[in-house]
Coordinates of C-alpha atoms in Angstrom, one line a residue:
Chain T
M1 CA -8.8 -4.1 49.7
N2 CA -8.5 -7.1 47.9
D3 CA -5.6 -6.8 45.0
H4 CA -6.8 -9.7 43.1
T5 CA -10.5 -8.2 42.6
P6 CA -10.9 -7.8 38.9
S7 CA -12.3 -4.6 38.0
E8 CA -15.7 -3.8 37.0
N9 CA -15.2 -3.4 33.6
A10 CA -12.8 -6.2 32.8
V11 CA -13.9 -8.8 30.4
P12 CA -12.8 -12.1 31.4
A13 CA -10.7 -13.5 27.9
K14 CA -12.6 -16.4 26.3
Q15 CA -10.1 -19.1 25.5
F16 CA -9.9 -19.7 21.4
G17 CA -7.8 -22.3 20.2
P18 CA -4.2 -22.9 21.4
P19 CA -3.7 -21.2 24.9
E20 CA -1.2 -19.0 23.7
L21 CA -4.1 -17.2 21.5
S22 CA -5.7 -16.2 24.9
L23 CA -3.3 -13.1 24.8
A24 CA -5.2 -12.1 21.2
H25 CA -8.3 -11.3 22.9
P26 CA -9.2 -8.3 21.4
G27 CA -9.9 -6.2 24.5
R28 CA -6.5 -7.6 25.9
F29 CA -4.5 -6.8 22.6
M30 CA -6.2 -3.4 22.9
R31 CA -4.9 -2.9 26.4
M32 CA -1.7 -4.1 25.1
V33 CA -1.0 -2.2 22.3
E34 CA -2.2 1.1 23.8
P35 CA 0.9 2.4 25.5
F36 CA 2.7 2.3 21.8
V37 CA 0.0 4.2 19.7
T38 CA 1.6 7.5 20.7
P39 CA 5.4 6.4 20.0
I40 CA 4.3 4.8 16.7
W41 CA 2.5 7.8 15.5
V42 CA 5.8 10.1 16.7
A43 CA 8.1 7.9 15.2
T44 CA 5.9 7.9 11.9
V45 CA 5.7 11.4 11.8
I46 CA 9.2 11.8 12.3
C47 CA 10.3 9.5 9.5
L48 CA 7.6 10.9 7.2
C49 CA 8.8 14.2 7.5
A50 CA 12.4 13.3 6.9
G51 CA 11.7 11.2 4.3
L52 CA 9.8 14.0 2.3
Y53 CA 12.2 16.4 3.0
F54 CA 15.1 13.9 1.3
A55 CA 12.6 12.9 -1.2
L56 CA 11.6 16.5 -2.6
W57 CA 14.6 18.6 -1.5
A58 CA 17.6 16.7 -0.5
S59 CA 17.9 13.8 -3.0
P60 CA 19.3 14.8 -6.6
P61 CA 17.1 14.4 -9.7
D62 CA 17.6 11.8 -12.0
Y63 CA 20.2 11.7 -15.2
Q64 CA 17.8 10.6 -17.1
Q65 CA 14.0 11.0 -15.5
G66 CA 14.9 14.4 -13.9
Q67 CA 12.5 15.6 -11.3
V68 CA 9.9 12.9 -12.5
V69 CA 12.1 10.3 -10.2
R70 CA 10.7 11.8 -7.0
I71 CA 7.5 9.8 -7.7
M72 CA 9.5 6.6 -6.9
Y73 CA 9.7 7.8 -3.0
I74 CA 5.9 7.4 -2.4
H75 CA 5.1 5.0 -5.4
V76 CA 7.2 2.2 -4.1
P77 CA 6.4 2.3 -0.6
S78 CA 2.4 2.5 -1.4
A79 CA 3.3 -0.7 -3.5
W80 CA 5.1 -2.4 -0.5
I81 CA 2.3 -1.3 1.8
A82 CA -0.3 -2.3 -0.7
L83 CA 1.3 -5.9 -0.9
Y84 CA 1.9 -6.3 2.9
G85 CA -1.5 -4.9 4.0
Y86 CA -3.0 -7.7 1.9
L87 CA -0.7 -10.5 3.2
V88 CA -1.9 -9.5 7.0
M89 CA -5.2 -9.7 5.7
A90 CA -4.9 -13.0 4.2
L91 CA -3.1 -14.3 7.3
A92 CA -5.4 -13.0 9.6
S93 CA -8.5 -14.2 7.6
A94 CA -6.5 -18.1 7.5
G95 CA -6.6 -17.6 11.4
F96 CA -9.8 -16.8 11.6
L97 CA -10.8 -19.7 9.4
I98 CA -8.7 -22.1 11.7
W99 CA -9.4 -20.8 15.2
R100 CA -12.7 -18.7 14.6
H101 CA -10.7 -16.5 16.5
P102 CA -12.3 -12.6 16.8
L103 CA -9.2 -10.6 16.8
A104 CA -8.0 -12.2 13.5
D105 CA -11.3 -11.2 11.7
L106 CA -10.9 -7.5 13.2
I107 CA -7.4 -7.3 12.1
A108 CA -8.6 -8.8 8.5
R109 CA -11.5 -6.0 8.2
A110 CA -9.1 -3.5 9.8
S111 CA -6.2 -4.0 7.0
A112 CA -8.6 -3.7 4.0
P113 CA -9.2 0.0 3.6
I114 CA -5.6 0.7 4.4
G115 CA -4.2 -1.5 1.9
M116 CA -7.1 -0.1 -0.4
V117 CA -5.8 3.3 0.0
F118 CA -1.9 2.3 -0.5
G119 CA -3.0 0.4 -3.8
A120 CA -5.2 3.5 -5.3
I121 CA -2.1 5.7 -4.4
C122 CA 0.6 3.2 -5.7
L123 CA -2.1 3.2 -9.3
V124 CA -2.5 6.9 -9.6
T125 CA 1.0 7.8 -9.0
G126 CA 2.4 4.9 -11.4
A127 CA 0.3 6.9 -14.3
L128 CA 1.5 10.2 -13.2
W129 CA 5.1 8.4 -13.7
G130 CA 4.0 6.6 -16.6
K131 CA 3.0 9.6 -18.5
P132 CA 6.2 11.5 -19.0
I133 CA 8.6 8.3 -18.8
W134 CA 6.9 5.9 -20.8
G135 CA 4.4 8.2 -22.6
T136 CA 1.1 6.7 -21.7
W137 CA -0.9 6.6 -18.4
W138 CA -1.5 2.6 -18.5
V139 CA -0.6 -0.4 -20.4
W140 CA -2.0 -3.7 -19.9
D141 CA 1.3 -5.1 -18.8
A142 CA 1.6 -8.2 -16.0
R143 CA 2.8 -5.7 -13.2
L144 CA 0.3 -2.9 -13.4
T145 CA -2.8 -5.6 -14.3
S146 CA -1.8 -7.7 -11.3
M147 CA -1.6 -4.7 -9.1
L148 CA -5.1 -3.5 -10.5
V149 CA -6.5 -6.9 -9.5
L150 CA -4.9 -6.4 -6.0
F151 CA -7.1 -2.9 -5.8
L152 CA -10.3 -4.7 -7.1
L153 CA -9.7 -7.6 -4.8
Y154 CA -9.5 -5.1 -1.8
L155 CA -12.9 -3.5 -3.3
G156 CA -14.2 -6.7 -3.4
Y157 CA -13.7 -7.7 0.0
I158 CA -15.1 -4.3 1.8
G159 CA -18.0 -4.7 -0.5
L160 CA -18.6 -8.2 0.3
G161 CA -18.5 -7.6 4.1
N162 CA -20.7 -4.6 3.5
A163 CA -23.4 -7.0 1.5
F164 CA -25.1 -8.9 4.5
E165 CA -27.5 -7.6 6.7
Q166 CA -25.7 -9.4 9.6
A167 CA -22.0 -8.5 9.8
S168 CA -21.2 -11.9 11.5
N169 CA -22.5 -13.5 8.3
A170 CA -20.1 -11.8 6.2
R171 CA -16.8 -13.0 8.1
I172 CA -16.6 -16.6 6.2
P173 CA -17.3 -15.6 2.5
C174 CA -14.9 -12.5 3.5
A175 CA -11.9 -14.6 4.8
C176 CA -12.3 -17.2 2.0
L177 CA -12.2 -14.2 -0.7
A178 CA -8.9 -13.0 1.2
L179 CA -7.3 -16.3 1.1
I180 CA -8.3 -16.9 -2.7
G181 CA -6.9 -13.6 -3.6
A182 CA -3.7 -14.1 -2.0
I183 CA -2.4 -16.0 -5.1
N184 CA -2.1 -12.4 -6.5
V185 CA 0.5 -11.6 -4.3
P186 CA 3.2 -13.7 -5.6
I187 CA 2.1 -13.2 -9.0
I188 CA 2.6 -9.3 -8.1
K189 CA 6.2 -9.9 -6.9
F190 CA 7.3 -12.2 -9.4
S191 CA 5.5 -10.9 -12.5
V192 CA 8.5 -8.7 -13.7
D193 CA 10.5 -12.0 -13.9
W194 CA 8.1 -14.3 -15.4
W195 CA 6.9 -11.8 -18.3
N196 CA 8.2 -9.2 -20.5
T197 CA 7.2 -6.1 -18.8
L198 CA 7.1 -2.3 -19.5
H199 CA 7.5 -1.7 -15.8
Q200 CA 11.4 -2.3 -14.6
P201 CA 12.5 -5.1 -12.7
S202 CA 13.0 -5.2 -8.9
S203 CA 15.9 -2.5 -8.0
L204 CA 16.1 -3.4 -4.4
F205 CA 16.3 -6.9 -3.7
R206 CA 18.6 -8.4 -6.1
T207 CA 21.9 -10.8 -5.5
E208 CA 24.2 -7.8 -6.7
G209 CA 22.7 -5.3 -4.4
P210 CA 20.4 -2.4 -4.8
A211 CA 20.6 -1.1 -8.1
I212 CA 20.0 2.6 -7.6
S213 CA 22.6 4.9 -5.5
D214 CA 22.9 5.6 -1.6
S215 CA 21.5 9.4 -2.6
M216 CA 18.2 7.9 -3.6
L217 CA 18.3 4.5 -1.6
I218 CA 18.3 6.5 1.5
P219 CA 15.2 8.7 1.1
L220 CA 13.3 5.6 -0.3
S221 CA 14.4 3.5 3.0
L222 CA 13.2 6.4 5.1
M223 CA 9.5 6.5 3.1
I224 CA 9.3 2.8 3.3
I225 CA 10.0 2.8 6.9
A226 CA 7.3 5.7 7.3
G227 CA 5.0 3.8 5.2
F228 CA 5.4 0.4 7.7
L229 CA 5.0 3.0 10.5
L230 CA 1.8 4.8 9.1
Y231 CA 0.4 1.0 8.1
S232 CA 0.9 -0.1 11.8
S233 CA -0.9 3.3 13.4
L234 CA -3.9 3.0 10.8
L235 CA -4.0 -0.7 11.6
I236 CA -4.5 0.1 15.4
M237 CA -7.0 3.3 14.8
R238 CA -9.1 0.7 12.5
I239 CA -9.1 -2.0 14.9
K240 CA -10.4 0.2 17.5
L241 CA -13.2 1.4 14.8
E242 CA -14.1 -2.2 14.2
L243 CA -14.4 -2.8 17.8
A244 CA -16.7 0.0 18.4
R245 CA -19.0 -1.1 15.4
T246 CA -18.8 -4.6 17.0
K247 CA -19.9 -3.3 20.4
L248 CA -22.7 -1.1 18.7
Q249 CA -24.0 -4.0 16.8
A250 CA -24.2 -6.1 19.9
L251 CA -25.7 -3.2 21.7
L252 CA -28.6 -2.9 18.7
R253 CA -29.5 -6.5 18.9
R254 CA -29.8 -6.8 22.9
R255 CA -32.0 -3.7 22.4
S256 CA -34.3 -5.1 19.3
N257 CA -34.5 -8.3 21.5
E258 CA -36.0 -6.6 24.4
D259 CA -38.2 -4.5 22.5
C260 CA -39.5 -7.8 21.1
L261 CA -40.2 -8.9 24.6
P262 CA -43.9 -8.5 25.8
Chain S
M1 CA 12.4 18.1 -19.5
N2 CA 10.1 19.7 -16.7
H3 CA 7.5 17.5 -15.4
V4 CA 7.5 19.1 -11.9
Y5 CA 3.3 19.1 -12.6
F6 CA 3.4 15.2 -12.5
V7 CA 5.4 15.0 -9.4
A8 CA 3.0 17.7 -7.7
C9 CA -0.1 15.9 -8.8
A10 CA 1.3 12.7 -7.2
Y11 CA 2.4 14.1 -3.8
A12 CA -1.2 16.1 -3.8
A13 CA -2.8 12.5 -4.4
F14 CA -0.8 11.0 -1.5
I15 CA -1.5 13.5 0.9
A16 CA -5.1 13.6 -0.3
M17 CA -6.0 9.8 -0.1
L18 CA -4.1 9.4 3.0
G19 CA -5.5 12.1 4.9
T20 CA -8.9 10.9 3.9
L21 CA -8.6 7.8 5.1
V22 CA -7.1 9.0 8.4
I23 CA -10.1 11.8 8.5
T24 CA -13.0 9.0 8.0
T25 CA -11.5 6.6 10.4
V26 CA -11.6 9.4 13.1
V27 CA -14.9 10.5 12.2
A28 CA -16.2 7.2 12.1
R29 CA -15.2 5.7 15.2
R30 CA -16.2 9.4 17.5
K31 CA -20.0 8.8 15.5
T32 CA -19.8 5.3 16.6
E33 CA -18.7 5.8 20.2
L34 CA -21.2 8.6 20.5
L35 CA -23.9 6.3 19.3
I36 CA -23.0 3.5 21.8
E37 CA -22.9 6.5 24.7
H38 CA -26.5 7.5 23.5
L39 CA -28.0 4.2 23.5
N40 CA -26.3 3.4 27.1
H41 CA -27.7 6.9 28.1
N42 CA -31.5 6.1 26.8
H43 CA -31.4 2.8 28.4
G44 CA -30.1 4.1 31.8
E45 CA -33.0 6.2 32.1

């Protein structure tokens, strides 16, 4: 038996752009990440359980905010993941526009709903944190407004993707929207430095070191790690879904073409 | 100052939204795979 004979199901990787990008062929990429899926999920669950335990029971209440400070452990990681998700989406869209790489488009489409959900969590938990501490659910402050714009950009991206009858026609407009919207990412990050806002300034990445005590920094770090792991797990799940959808669309197109033949 | 309800609501929203995302992703993928199987099966006949 010839060991070099490819299996029946093997799809030859099409060359897109530079040679190193051939490694990112969707089928090959999924085969490459498949062994890591279970370990990433296990690590996500462990980190999330440990983080939630510390956040809800083992960490002390704040001397000013009391128990409400526990909202921070989900609010901050959600904000980070929402921003990170958009960065991934924008970079993947740039990759798609430059090299027309199918995997880049799949990653961008897969990242959008995840980032949108984390953005929604950030906005909802922020309002629930703001009411007892600031005395209001919402203010049109630079940080809050730019975060709302990020959420609307996610909604717009998903809406635009579904607005075309042929999903393939939506790829370029969606990639352009994702790239234009990327200007909002640094605005969110530096909004607390550039404008006077009700929102507190950065308390983790400062030249003088983190502004919060270790008893709160440890659970927060655990929840941030859990958030990034969860994002990775969900991204792989959504890429699989997008791959299946692409396959289904191709199959339906082939069937309708066959039906049209005399 | 007892604002435990705000904390409970925030964590409930967190779990509900993430749970919805995971469930809809799993269901959508399963439905798509079943449709592909169905189409392939019909074509085979």
